[in-house]
PDB file of C-alpha atoms in Angstrom:
ATOM      1  CA  MET A 833      18.092  -7.485 -18.541  1.00 41.00           C
ATOM      2  CA  ARG A 834      18.035 -10.128 -15.856  1.00 41.00           C
ATOM      3  CA  THR A 835      18.529 -13.757 -16.775  1.00 37.00           C
ATOM      4  CA  ARG A 836      16.587 -14.647 -13.632  1.00 36.00           C
ATOM      5  CA  PRO A 837      14.343 -12.440 -11.513  1.00 34.00           C
ATOM      6  CA  ALA A 838      16.149 -10.717  -8.700  1.00 37.00           C
ATOM      7  CA  PRO A 839      14.696 -11.092  -5.210  1.00 35.00           C
ATOM      8  CA  ALA A 840      13.632  -7.458  -5.309  1.00 37.00           C
ATOM      9  CA  ALA A 841      11.921  -5.704  -8.182  1.00 40.00           C
ATOM     10  CA  PRO A 842      14.467  -4.387 -10.696  1.00 40.00           C
ATOM     11  CA  THR A 843      14.390  -0.747 -11.615  1.00 39.00           C
ATOM     12  CA  ARG A 844      16.523  -0.366 -14.713  1.00 40.00           C
ATOM     13  CA  ALA A 845      15.686  -0.783 -18.366  1.00 40.00           C
ATOM     14  CA  THR A 846      18.996  -2.248 -19.216  1.00 42.00           C
ATOM     15  CA  PRO A 847      20.208  -5.817 -19.541  1.00 41.00           C
ATOM     16  CA  GLN A 848      21.267  -7.234 -16.226  1.00 41.00           C
ATOM     17  CA  ALA A 849      21.999 -10.639 -14.802  1.00 40.00           C
ATOM     18  CA  THR A 850      21.664 -12.129 -11.376  1.00 38.00           C
ATOM     19  CA  SER A 851      24.614 -13.604  -9.590  1.00 39.00           C
ATOM     20  CA  ALA A 852      25.377 -15.409  -6.395  1.00 41.00           C
ATOM     21  CA  PRO A 853      23.391 -14.155  -3.407  1.00 44.00           C
ATOM     22  CA  ALA A 854      25.027 -11.662  -1.130  1.00 47.00           C
ATOM     23  CA  THR A 855      27.123 -13.159   1.597  1.00 47.00           C
ATOM     24  CA  SER A 856      27.349 -11.784   5.097  1.00 46.00           C
ATOM     25  CA  GLU A 857      30.731 -10.164   5.162  1.00 51.00           C
ATOM     26  CA  PRO A 858      32.209  -7.352   7.212  1.00 51.00           C
ATOM     27  CA  GLY A 859      31.993  -3.683   6.426  1.00 54.00           C
ATOM     28  CA  GLY A 860      34.576  -3.421   3.653  1.00 57.00           C
ATOM     29  CA  GLY A 861      32.753  -5.523   1.076  1.00 60.00           C
ATOM     30  CA  ARG A 862      29.338  -4.192   2.114  1.00 63.00           C
ATOM     31  CA  LEU A 863      30.526  -0.574   1.867  1.00 71.00           C
ATOM     32  CA  ALA A 864      32.048  -1.280  -1.542  1.00 73.00           C
ATOM     33  CA  GLY A 865      28.733  -2.802  -2.642  1.00 70.00           C
ATOM     34  CA  VAL A 866      26.767   0.271  -1.532  1.00 71.00           C
ATOM     35  CA  ALA A 867      29.240   2.584  -3.274  1.00 78.00           C
ATOM     36  CA  THR A 868      28.879   0.494  -6.410  1.00 79.00           C
ATOM     37  CA  MET A 869      25.074   0.775  -6.230  1.00 78.00           C
ATOM     38  CA  VAL A 870      25.308   4.558  -5.984  1.00 80.00           C
ATOM     39  CA  GLY A 871      27.680   4.696  -8.933  1.00 83.00           C
ATOM     40  CA  SER A 872      25.529   2.309 -10.952  1.00 82.00           C
ATOM     41  CA  GLY A 873      22.359   4.328 -10.391  1.00 84.00           C
ATOM     42  CA  LEU A 874      24.015   7.620 -11.250  1.00 88.00           C
ATOM     43  CA  SER A 875      25.681   6.059 -14.290  1.00 89.00           C
ATOM     44  CA  ASN A 876      22.371   4.723 -15.572  1.00 87.00           C
ATOM     45  CA  GLN A 877      20.503   8.011 -15.271  1.00 90.00           C
ATOM     46  CA  THR A 878      23.444  10.111 -16.468  1.00 92.00           C
ATOM     47  CA  GLY A 879      23.704   7.896 -19.530  1.00 91.00           C
ATOM     48  CA  ALA A 880      20.032   8.468 -20.318  1.00 91.00           C
ATOM     49  CA  ALA A 881      20.513  12.215 -19.890  1.00 92.00           C
ATOM     50  CA  ILE A 882      23.569  12.260 -22.178  1.00 93.00           C
ATOM     51  CA  GLY A 883      21.717  10.152 -24.735  1.00 92.00           C
ATOM     52  CA  SER A 884      18.896  12.699 -24.803  1.00 92.00           C
ATOM     53  CA  LEU A 885      21.386  15.343 -25.968  1.00 92.00           C
ATOM     54  CA  ALA A 886      21.605  13.449 -29.265  1.00 92.00           C
ATOM     55  CA  PHE A 887      17.819  13.580 -29.834  1.00 92.00           C
ATOM     56  CA  PRO A 888      17.968  16.709 -32.059  1.00 92.00           C
ATOM     57  CA  VAL A 889      20.254  14.860 -34.498  1.00 91.00           C
ATOM     58  CA  LEU A 890      19.476  11.145 -34.141  1.00 91.00           C
ATOM     59  CA  GLY A 891      16.097  11.213 -32.450  1.00 91.00           C
ATOM     60  CA  PRO A 892      15.143   8.663 -29.784  1.00 92.00           C
ATOM     61  CA  VAL A 893      15.135   5.880 -32.401  1.00 92.00           C
ATOM     62  CA  GLY A 894      18.742   6.508 -33.416  1.00 92.00           C
ATOM     63  CA  VAL A 895      19.940   6.770 -29.816  1.00 92.00           C
ATOM     64  CA  VAL A 896      18.164   3.539 -28.842  1.00 92.00           C
ATOM     65  CA  ALA A 897      19.626   1.762 -31.871  1.00 92.00           C
ATOM     66  CA  VAL A 898      23.173   2.638 -30.775  1.00 91.00           C
ATOM     67  CA  ARG A 899      22.339   1.675 -27.203  1.00 90.00           C
ATOM     68  CA  GLN A 900      21.086  -1.720 -28.363  1.00 91.00           C
ATOM     69  CA  TYR A 901      24.340  -2.303 -30.232  1.00 92.00           C
ATOM     70  CA  VAL A 902      26.402  -1.519 -27.128  1.00 89.00           C
ATOM     71  CA  ALA A 903      24.207  -3.704 -24.900  1.00 86.00           C
ATOM     72  CA  ALA A 904      24.525  -6.588 -27.359  1.00 90.00           C
ATOM     73  CA  LEU A 905      28.315  -6.342 -27.451  1.00 90.00           C
ATOM     74  CA  VAL A 906      28.539  -6.397 -23.655  1.00 85.00           C
ATOM     75  CA  LEU A 907      26.080  -9.245 -23.073  1.00 84.00           C
ATOM     76  CA  ILE A 908      27.357 -11.432 -25.893  1.00 89.00           C
ATOM     77  CA  ALA A 909      30.894 -11.038 -24.565  1.00 87.00           C
ATOM     78  CA  VAL A 910      29.729 -12.072 -21.078  1.00 83.00           C
ATOM     79  CA  GLY A 911      27.067 -14.665 -21.908  1.00 82.00           C
ATOM     80  CA  ARG A 912      28.653 -16.253 -24.999  1.00 87.00           C
ATOM     81  CA  PRO A 913      25.411 -17.855 -26.196  1.00 88.00           C
ATOM     82  CA  ARG A 914      25.603 -21.135 -28.093  1.00 89.00           C
ATOM     83  CA  LEU A 915      22.826 -20.345 -30.543  1.00 85.00           C
ATOM     84  CA  ARG A 916      23.089 -23.605 -32.484  1.00 86.00           C
ATOM     85  CA  SER A 917      22.254 -25.588 -29.363  1.00 87.00           C
ATOM     86  CA  PHE A 918      19.008 -23.679 -28.667  1.00 87.00           C
ATOM     87  CA  THR A 919      15.779 -25.649 -29.031  1.00 88.00           C
ATOM     88  CA  TRP A 920      12.463 -24.243 -30.251  1.00 90.00           C
ATOM     89  CA  ALA A 921      11.252 -24.168 -26.639  1.00 88.00           C
ATOM     90  CA  GLN A 922      14.199 -21.911 -25.840  1.00 88.00           C
ATOM     91  CA  TRP A 923      13.998 -19.737 -28.939  1.00 93.00           C
ATOM     92  CA  GLY A 924      10.353 -18.750 -28.305  1.00 90.00           C
ATOM     93  CA  PRO A 925      10.818 -16.733 -25.090  1.00 90.00           C
ATOM     94  CA  VAL A 926      14.222 -15.465 -26.257  1.00 92.00           C
ATOM     95  CA  LEU A 927      12.663 -13.917 -29.382  1.00 93.00           C
ATOM     96  CA  LEU A 928       9.840 -12.396 -27.347  1.00 93.00           C
ATOM     97  CA  LEU A 929      12.389 -11.024 -24.886  1.00 91.00           C
ATOM     98  CA  ALA A 930      14.335  -9.406 -27.745  1.00 93.00           C
ATOM     99  CA  LEU A 931      11.152  -7.732 -29.030  1.00 94.00           C
ATOM    100  CA  VAL A 932      10.119  -6.510 -25.588  1.00 92.00           C
ATOM    101  CA  PHE A 933      13.638  -5.263 -24.796  1.00 89.00           C
ATOM    102  CA  GLY A 934      13.786  -3.110 -27.926  1.00 91.00           C
ATOM    103  CA  THR A 935      10.246  -1.779 -27.486  1.00 94.00           C
ATOM    104  CA  MET A 936      10.896  -0.982 -23.835  1.00 92.00           C
ATOM    105  CA  ASN A 937      13.959   1.145 -24.506  1.00 92.00           C
ATOM    106  CA  LEU A 938      12.419   2.862 -27.522  1.00 94.00           C
ATOM    107  CA  SER A 939       9.252   3.811 -25.623  1.00 95.00           C
ATOM    108  CA  LEU A 940      11.297   4.985 -22.628  1.00 94.00           C
ATOM    109  CA  TYR A 941      13.583   7.226 -24.671  1.00 94.00           C
ATOM    110  CA  SER A 942      10.624   8.579 -26.638  1.00 94.00           C
ATOM    111  CA  ALA A 943       8.945   9.395 -23.313  1.00 94.00           C
ATOM    112  CA  ILE A 944      12.118  11.094 -22.065  1.00 93.00           C
ATOM    113  CA  GLU A 945      12.057  13.333 -25.136  1.00 92.00           C
ATOM    114  CA  ARG A 946       8.483  14.440 -24.409  1.00 91.00           C
ATOM    115  CA  VAL A 947       8.057  14.517 -20.619  1.00 90.00           C
ATOM    116  CA  GLY A 948      11.603  14.598 -19.271  1.00 89.00           C
ATOM    117  CA  LEU A 949      13.881  12.090 -17.606  1.00 90.00           C
ATOM    118  CA  GLY A 950      12.379  12.091 -14.101  1.00 88.00           C
ATOM    119  CA  LEU A 951       8.741  11.538 -15.076  1.00 89.00           C
ATOM    120  CA  ALA A 952       9.578   9.008 -17.792  1.00 91.00           C
ATOM    121  CA  VAL A 953      11.681   6.825 -15.480  1.00 90.00           C
ATOM    122  CA  THR A 954       9.063   7.091 -12.722  1.00 89.00           C
ATOM    123  CA  LEU A 955       6.286   5.914 -15.035  1.00 90.00           C
ATOM    124  CA  GLU A 956       8.473   3.077 -16.319  1.00 89.00           C
ATOM    125  CA  PHE A 957       9.160   2.045 -12.721  1.00 85.00           C
ATOM    126  CA  LEU A 958       5.462   1.170 -12.375  1.00 86.00           C
ATOM    127  CA  GLY A 959       6.177  -2.016 -14.369  1.00 86.00           C
ATOM    128  CA  PRO A 960       8.312  -3.855 -11.786  1.00 81.00           C
ATOM    129  CA  LEU A 961       6.329  -2.285  -8.949  1.00 82.00           C
ATOM    130  CA  THR A 962       3.093  -3.696 -10.355  1.00 83.00           C
ATOM    131  CA  ILE A 963       4.644  -7.153 -10.693  1.00 81.00           C
ATOM    132  CA  ALA A 964       5.856  -7.031  -7.082  1.00 74.00           C
ATOM    133  CA  LEU A 965       2.523  -5.869  -5.655  1.00 79.00           C
ATOM    134  CA  ALA A 966       0.345  -8.091  -7.825  1.00 77.00           C
ATOM    135  CA  SER A 967       2.079 -11.227  -6.591  1.00 71.00           C
ATOM    136  CA  SER A 968       1.366 -10.386  -2.942  1.00 72.00           C
ATOM    137  CA  ARG A 969      -1.740 -10.952  -0.805  1.00 74.00           C
ATOM    138  CA  ARG A 970      -0.602  -8.836   2.133  1.00 79.00           C
ATOM    139  CA  ARG A 971      -2.712  -5.907   3.326  1.00 82.00           C
ATOM    140  CA  VAL A 972       0.343  -3.689   3.499  1.00 84.00           C
ATOM    141  CA  ASP A 973       0.918  -4.214  -0.215  1.00 78.00           C
ATOM    142  CA  VAL A 974      -2.678  -3.238  -0.957  1.00 82.00           C
ATOM    143  CA  GLY A 975      -1.904   0.002   0.863  1.00 85.00           C
ATOM    144  CA  CYS A 976       1.304   0.374  -1.162  1.00 84.00           C
ATOM    145  CA  ALA A 977      -0.670  -0.076  -4.360  1.00 84.00           C
ATOM    146  CA  VAL A 978      -3.067   2.682  -3.285  1.00 86.00           C
ATOM    147  CA  ILE A 979      -0.136   4.999  -2.507  1.00 87.00           C
ATOM    148  CA  ALA A 980       1.466   4.263  -5.889  1.00 86.00           C
ATOM    149  CA  ALA A 981      -1.854   4.851  -7.661  1.00 85.00           C
ATOM    150  CA  ALA A 982      -2.182   8.217  -5.914  1.00 87.00           C
ATOM    151  CA  GLY A 983       1.290   9.090  -7.153  1.00 85.00           C
ATOM    152  CA  VAL A 984       0.325   8.195 -10.714  1.00 83.00           C
ATOM    153  CA  VAL A 985      -2.838  10.293 -10.524  1.00 83.00           C
ATOM    154  CA  THR A 986      -0.762  13.217  -9.275  1.00 84.00           C
ATOM    155  CA  LEU A 987       1.752  12.874 -12.099  1.00 82.00           C
ATOM    156  CA  MET A 988      -0.912  12.490 -14.804  1.00 78.00           C
ATOM    157  CA  ARG A 989      -3.394  15.086 -13.565  1.00 79.00           C
ATOM    158  CA  PRO A 990      -4.843  17.192 -16.417  1.00 73.00           C
ATOM    159  CA  GLN A 991      -2.996  20.440 -17.100  1.00 74.00           C
ATOM    160  CA  PRO A 992      -2.762  22.716 -20.149  1.00 68.00           C
ATOM    161  CA  SER A 993       0.817  21.539 -20.724  1.00 68.00           C
ATOM    162  CA  THR A 994       0.229  17.839 -20.057  1.00 76.00           C
ATOM    163  CA  ASP A 995       1.799  15.636 -22.732  1.00 87.00           C
ATOM    164  CA  TYR A 996      -0.461  12.602 -22.694  1.00 88.00           C
ATOM    165  CA  LEU A 997       1.378  10.900 -25.545  1.00 93.00           C
ATOM    166  CA  GLY A 998       4.642  11.163 -23.619  1.00 92.00           C
ATOM    167  CA  MET A 999       3.008   9.709 -20.521  1.00 91.00           C
ATOM    168  CA  ALA A1000       1.416   6.934 -22.575  1.00 93.00           C
ATOM    169  CA  LEU A1001       4.881   6.067 -23.883  1.00 95.00           C
ATOM    170  CA  GLY A1002       6.156   5.946 -20.299  1.00 93.00           C
ATOM    171  CA  LEU A1003       3.334   3.561 -19.383  1.00 94.00           C
ATOM    172  CA  LEU A1004       4.114   1.462 -22.458  1.00 96.00           C
ATOM    173  CA  ALA A1005       7.698   1.214 -21.195  1.00 94.00           C
ATOM    174  CA  ALA A1006       6.298   0.100 -17.823  1.00 92.00           C
ATOM    175  CA  ALA A1007       4.163  -2.599 -19.472  1.00 93.00           C
ATOM    176  CA  CYS A1008       7.182  -3.766 -21.471  1.00 92.00           C
ATOM    177  CA  TRP A1009       9.325  -3.875 -18.350  1.00 87.00           C
ATOM    178  CA  ALA A1010       6.733  -5.979 -16.542  1.00 87.00           C
ATOM    179  CA  SER A1011       6.558  -8.345 -19.530  1.00 89.00           C
ATOM    180  CA  TYR A1012      10.338  -8.414 -19.676  1.00 85.00           C
ATOM    181  CA  ILE A1013      10.571  -9.496 -16.017  1.00 81.00           C
ATOM    182  CA  LEU A1014       8.111 -12.345 -16.589  1.00 85.00           C
ATOM    183  CA  LEU A1015       9.865 -13.410 -19.793  1.00 87.00           C
ATOM    184  CA  ASN A1016      13.213 -13.366 -18.001  1.00 80.00           C
ATOM    185  CA  ARG A1017      11.869 -15.929 -15.549  1.00 81.00           C
ATOM    186  CA  THR A1018      10.981 -18.240 -18.411  1.00 85.00           C
ATOM    187  CA  VAL A1019      14.276 -17.648 -20.229  1.00 84.00           C
ATOM    188  CA  GLY A1020      16.188 -18.177 -16.988  1.00 79.00           C
ATOM    189  CA  ARG A1021      14.522 -21.562 -16.493  1.00 83.00           C
ATOM    190  CA  ARG A1022      15.026 -22.753 -20.058  1.00 87.00           C
ATOM    191  CA  VAL A1023      18.427 -21.332 -21.025  1.00 85.00           C
ATOM    192  CA  PRO A1024      21.552 -21.789 -18.867  1.00 82.00           C
ATOM    193  CA  GLY A1025      23.516 -18.867 -17.462  1.00 75.00           C
ATOM    194  CA  ALA A1026      23.334 -15.520 -19.261  1.00 79.00           C
ATOM    195  CA  GLN A1027      23.039 -17.109 -22.700  1.00 86.00           C
ATOM    196  CA  GLY A1028      19.346 -16.282 -23.071  1.00 85.00           C
ATOM    197  CA  ALA A1029      19.799 -12.631 -22.169  1.00 83.00           C
ATOM    198  CA  ALA A1030      22.818 -12.370 -24.471  1.00 86.00           C
ATOM    199  CA  ALA A1031      20.958 -13.954 -27.371  1.00 90.00           C
ATOM    200  CA  ALA A1032      17.962 -11.643 -26.857  1.00 89.00           C
ATOM    201  CA  ALA A1033      20.200  -8.574 -26.764  1.00 89.00           C
ATOM    202  CA  GLY A1034      21.966  -9.672 -29.951  1.00 92.00           C
ATOM    203  CA  ILE A1035      18.689 -10.287 -31.784  1.00 93.00           C
ATOM    204  CA  SER A1036      17.336  -6.927 -30.622  1.00 92.00           C
ATOM    205  CA  ALA A1037      20.469  -5.239 -31.987  1.00 92.00           C
ATOM    206  CA  VAL A1038      19.997  -6.991 -35.341  1.00 93.00           C
ATOM    207  CA  MET A1039      16.372  -5.802 -35.419  1.00 92.00           C
ATOM    208  CA  PHE A1040      17.558  -2.229 -34.914  1.00 92.00           C
ATOM    209  CA  LEU A1041      20.300  -2.475 -37.545  1.00 91.00           C
ATOM    210  CA  PRO A1042      18.115  -1.449 -40.544  1.00 91.00           C
ATOM    211  CA  ILE A1043      16.480   1.210 -38.373  1.00 89.00           C
ATOM    212  CA  GLY A1044      19.871   2.630 -37.467  1.00 89.00           C
ATOM    213  CA  ILE A1045      20.927   2.666 -41.112  1.00 91.00           C
ATOM    214  CA  ALA A1046      17.706   4.419 -42.125  1.00 90.00           C
ATOM    215  CA  VAL A1047      18.188   7.066 -39.435  1.00 88.00           C
ATOM    216  CA  ALA A1048      21.804   7.620 -40.508  1.00 88.00           C
ATOM    217  CA  VAL A1049      20.766   8.048 -44.159  1.00 89.00           C
ATOM    218  CA  ARG A1050      17.895  10.438 -43.453  1.00 86.00           C
ATOM    219  CA  HIS A1051      19.661  12.374 -40.701  1.00 83.00           C
ATOM    220  CA  PRO A1052      23.448  12.203 -41.157  1.00 87.00           C
ATOM    221  CA  PRO A1053      24.862  11.896 -37.622  1.00 88.00           C
ATOM    222  CA  THR A1054      27.434  14.250 -36.211  1.00 91.00           C
ATOM    223  CA  ALA A1055      30.425  13.022 -34.246  1.00 91.00           C
ATOM    224  CA  GLY A1056      29.027  14.614 -31.099  1.00 92.00           C
ATOM    225  CA  ALA A1057      25.629  12.923 -31.462  1.00 91.00           C
ATOM    226  CA  VAL A1058      27.191   9.514 -32.035  1.00 91.00           C
ATOM    227  CA  ALA A1059      29.469  10.025 -29.037  1.00 93.00           C
ATOM    228  CA  CYS A1060      26.447  10.872 -26.851  1.00 93.00           C
ATOM    229  CA  ALA A1061      24.575   7.793 -28.066  1.00 91.00           C
ATOM    230  CA  ILE A1062      27.569   5.532 -27.404  1.00 92.00           C
ATOM    231  CA  ALA A1063      28.007   7.099 -23.968  1.00 92.00           C
ATOM    232  CA  ALA A1064      24.346   6.324 -23.257  1.00 91.00           C
ATOM    233  CA  GLY A1065      24.925   2.695 -24.192  1.00 88.00           C
ATOM    234  CA  VAL A1066      28.038   2.385 -22.043  1.00 90.00           C
ATOM    235  CA  LEU A1067      26.725   4.282 -19.013  1.00 90.00           C
ATOM    236  CA  SER A1068      23.164   2.904 -19.090  1.00 87.00           C
ATOM    237  CA  SER A1069      23.921  -0.661 -20.213  1.00 81.00           C
ATOM    238  CA  ALA A1070      27.515  -1.812 -19.779  1.00 79.00           C
ATOM    239  CA  VAL A1071      28.377  -0.080 -16.495  1.00 83.00           C
ATOM    240  CA  PRO A1072      25.147  -0.991 -14.614  1.00 80.00           C
ATOM    241  CA  TYR A1073      25.294  -4.575 -15.852  1.00 75.00           C
ATOM    242  CA  LEU A1074      28.850  -5.120 -14.638  1.00 74.00           C
ATOM    243  CA  ALA A1075      28.230  -3.134 -11.443  1.00 77.00           C
ATOM    244  CA  ASP A1076      25.235  -5.266 -10.499  1.00 70.00           C
ATOM    245  CA  LEU A1077      27.235  -8.454 -10.971  1.00 66.00           C
ATOM    246  CA  PHE A1078      29.517  -7.153  -8.218  1.00 70.00           C
ATOM    247  CA  THR A1079      26.809  -5.582  -6.031  1.00 73.00           C
ATOM    248  CA  LEU A1080      24.643  -8.689  -5.741  1.00 62.00           C
ATOM    249  CA  ARG A1081      27.611 -10.565  -4.285  1.00 69.00           C
ATOM    250  CA  HIS A1082      28.119  -8.059  -1.479  1.00 69.00           C
ATOM    251  CA  VAL A1083      24.722  -6.496  -0.674  1.00 67.00           C
ATOM    252  CA  PRO A1084      21.634  -8.363   0.607  1.00 68.00           C
ATOM    253  CA  PRO A1085      18.861  -8.608  -2.020  1.00 63.00           C
ATOM    254  CA  ARG A1086      16.432  -6.558   0.096  1.00 63.00           C
ATOM    255  CA  ALA A1087      18.942  -3.710   0.467  1.00 66.00           C
ATOM    256  CA  PHE A1088      19.669  -3.894  -3.267  1.00 67.00           C
ATOM    257  CA  GLY A1089      15.979  -3.594  -4.137  1.00 67.00           C
ATOM    258  CA  LEU A1090      15.462  -0.803  -1.617  1.00 68.00           C
ATOM    259  CA  PHE A1091      18.269   1.264  -3.083  1.00 70.00           C
ATOM    260  CA  MET A1092      17.200   0.600  -6.655  1.00 71.00           C
ATOM    261  CA  SER A1093      13.747   1.954  -5.820  1.00 75.00           C
ATOM    262  CA  VAL A1094      15.203   5.473  -5.561  1.00 79.00           C
ATOM    263  CA  ASN A1095      16.197   5.484  -9.241  1.00 81.00           C
ATOM    264  CA  PRO A1096      13.212   7.693 -10.171  1.00 86.00           C
ATOM    265  CA  VAL A1097      14.524  10.260  -7.695  1.00 86.00           C
ATOM    266  CA  LEU A1098      18.032   9.992  -9.160  1.00 84.00           C
ATOM    267  CA  ALA A1099      16.553  10.423 -12.636  1.00 88.00           C
ATOM    268  CA  ALA A1100      14.661  13.537 -11.556  1.00 88.00           C
ATOM    269  CA  LEU A1101      17.786  15.015  -9.966  1.00 88.00           C
ATOM    270  CA  VAL A1102      19.969  14.254 -13.000  1.00 90.00           C
ATOM    271  CA  GLY A1103      17.303  15.712 -15.282  1.00 87.00           C
ATOM    272  CA  MET A1104      17.116  18.864 -13.175  1.00 88.00           C
ATOM    273  CA  VAL A1105      20.873  19.396 -12.807  1.00 87.00           C
ATOM    274  CA  GLY A1106      22.076  18.108 -16.176  1.00 83.00           C
ATOM    275  CA  LEU A1107      19.185  18.983 -18.488  1.00 87.00           C
ATOM    276  CA  GLY A1108      17.412  21.826 -16.693  1.00 86.00           C
ATOM    277  CA  GLN A1109      14.199  19.778 -16.451  1.00 85.00           C
ATOM    278  CA  GLY A1110      12.769  21.197 -13.253  1.00 81.00           C
ATOM    279  CA  LEU A1111       9.764  19.607 -11.546  1.00 82.00           C
ATOM    280  CA  GLY A1112       7.086  21.222  -9.418  1.00 84.00           C
ATOM    281  CA  GLY A1113       5.928  20.229  -5.960  1.00 85.00           C
ATOM    282  CA  PRO A1114       3.109  17.937  -7.172  1.00 85.00           C
ATOM    283  CA  GLU A1115       5.492  16.062  -9.487  1.00 85.00           C
ATOM    284  CA  TRP A1116       7.975  15.491  -6.667  1.00 88.00           C
ATOM    285  CA  ALA A1117       5.103  14.349  -4.442  1.00 89.00           C
ATOM    286  CA  GLY A1118       3.992  11.833  -7.098  1.00 88.00           C
ATOM    287  CA  ILE A1119       7.511  10.486  -7.518  1.00 88.00           C
ATOM    288  CA  GLY A1120       7.916  10.277  -3.760  1.00 88.00           C
ATOM    289  CA  ALA A1121       4.666   8.338  -3.381  1.00 88.00           C
ATOM    290  CA  ILE A1122       5.686   5.736  -5.965  1.00 87.00           C
ATOM    291  CA  VAL A1123       9.162   5.346  -4.464  1.00 86.00           C
ATOM    292  CA  ALA A1124       7.702   5.108  -0.956  1.00 87.00           C
ATOM    293  CA  ALA A1125       5.263   2.395  -2.048  1.00 85.00           C
ATOM    294  CA  ASN A1126       8.105   0.231  -3.311  1.00 80.00           C
ATOM    295  CA  ALA A1127      10.296   0.945  -0.285  1.00 82.00           C
ATOM    296  CA  VAL A1128       7.556   0.028   2.213  1.00 84.00           C
ATOM    297  CA  SER A1129       6.747  -3.152   0.305  1.00 80.00           C
ATOM    298  CA  ILE A1130      10.403  -4.262   0.382  1.00 77.00           C
ATOM    299  CA  VAL A1131      11.094  -3.296   4.009  1.00 77.00           C
ATOM    300  CA  THR A1132       8.009  -5.127   5.294  1.00 79.00           C
ATOM    301  CA  SER A1133       8.525  -8.241   3.207  1.00 73.00           C
ATOM    302  CA  ARG A1134       9.364 -11.457   5.055  1.00 63.00           C
ATOM    303  CA  SER A1135      11.667 -12.873   2.373  1.00 54.00           C
TER     304      SER A1135
END
């Protein structure tokens, strides 16, 4: 969850924060930043894959609840929000951000359960991509939008095995992510530092507390399932958040956004290797089209 919008469209459904812009420094820091980006992306998608292993016991709701708890602990420790000093003008977007954050992760993990990691993350990626393209008036971005739309049509083409509910959940996650980016801009303007993001994460965790208790009562968790859910929270929330704080200090924003755009590909690869969720040629073509649309938009941007 970003406290302010990053210069390039974000591609992760986890709380993140912006930091000082990248400085021009020689190879050592830049190389370390790139290595950190690779590790962050793999950590994020591996965490989602590990979390899905707990679905048979906890279900997506239980896994997301644990993930929200972990995200709240990390962000509150970093942001240290002074809740008593918040005004009503600050509380409004923070509460909306908490609601959107929880809905986004729940819809994403529910989509992962039904359509697999690669397709779910790709559909969710349409949220930030839409925000980026909609704010532009360049012809090249119109072309990028057409390419992305072709990718979506390819992914959602009718087939006997098509899970339309799973894809609808992925699109809901995309809509939530787009809303979350816009809300982050408002929260970033009204609340100093990472306090707004931390407060939203904490409220979201409180909202999921009764849900987590209900899941635990109805489906007693096993140690393995809880461990997988906690690992998902650490790998998909804590590690990427801290990694991005470092990366944005060493890698130019455009390069950061360009690398982050390959997360759908990383998700598909992790799903294939770790979960046995193989994709066909048309699915890879659809993912490639959506990734290419974002990459072209970033590379050709003037900012």
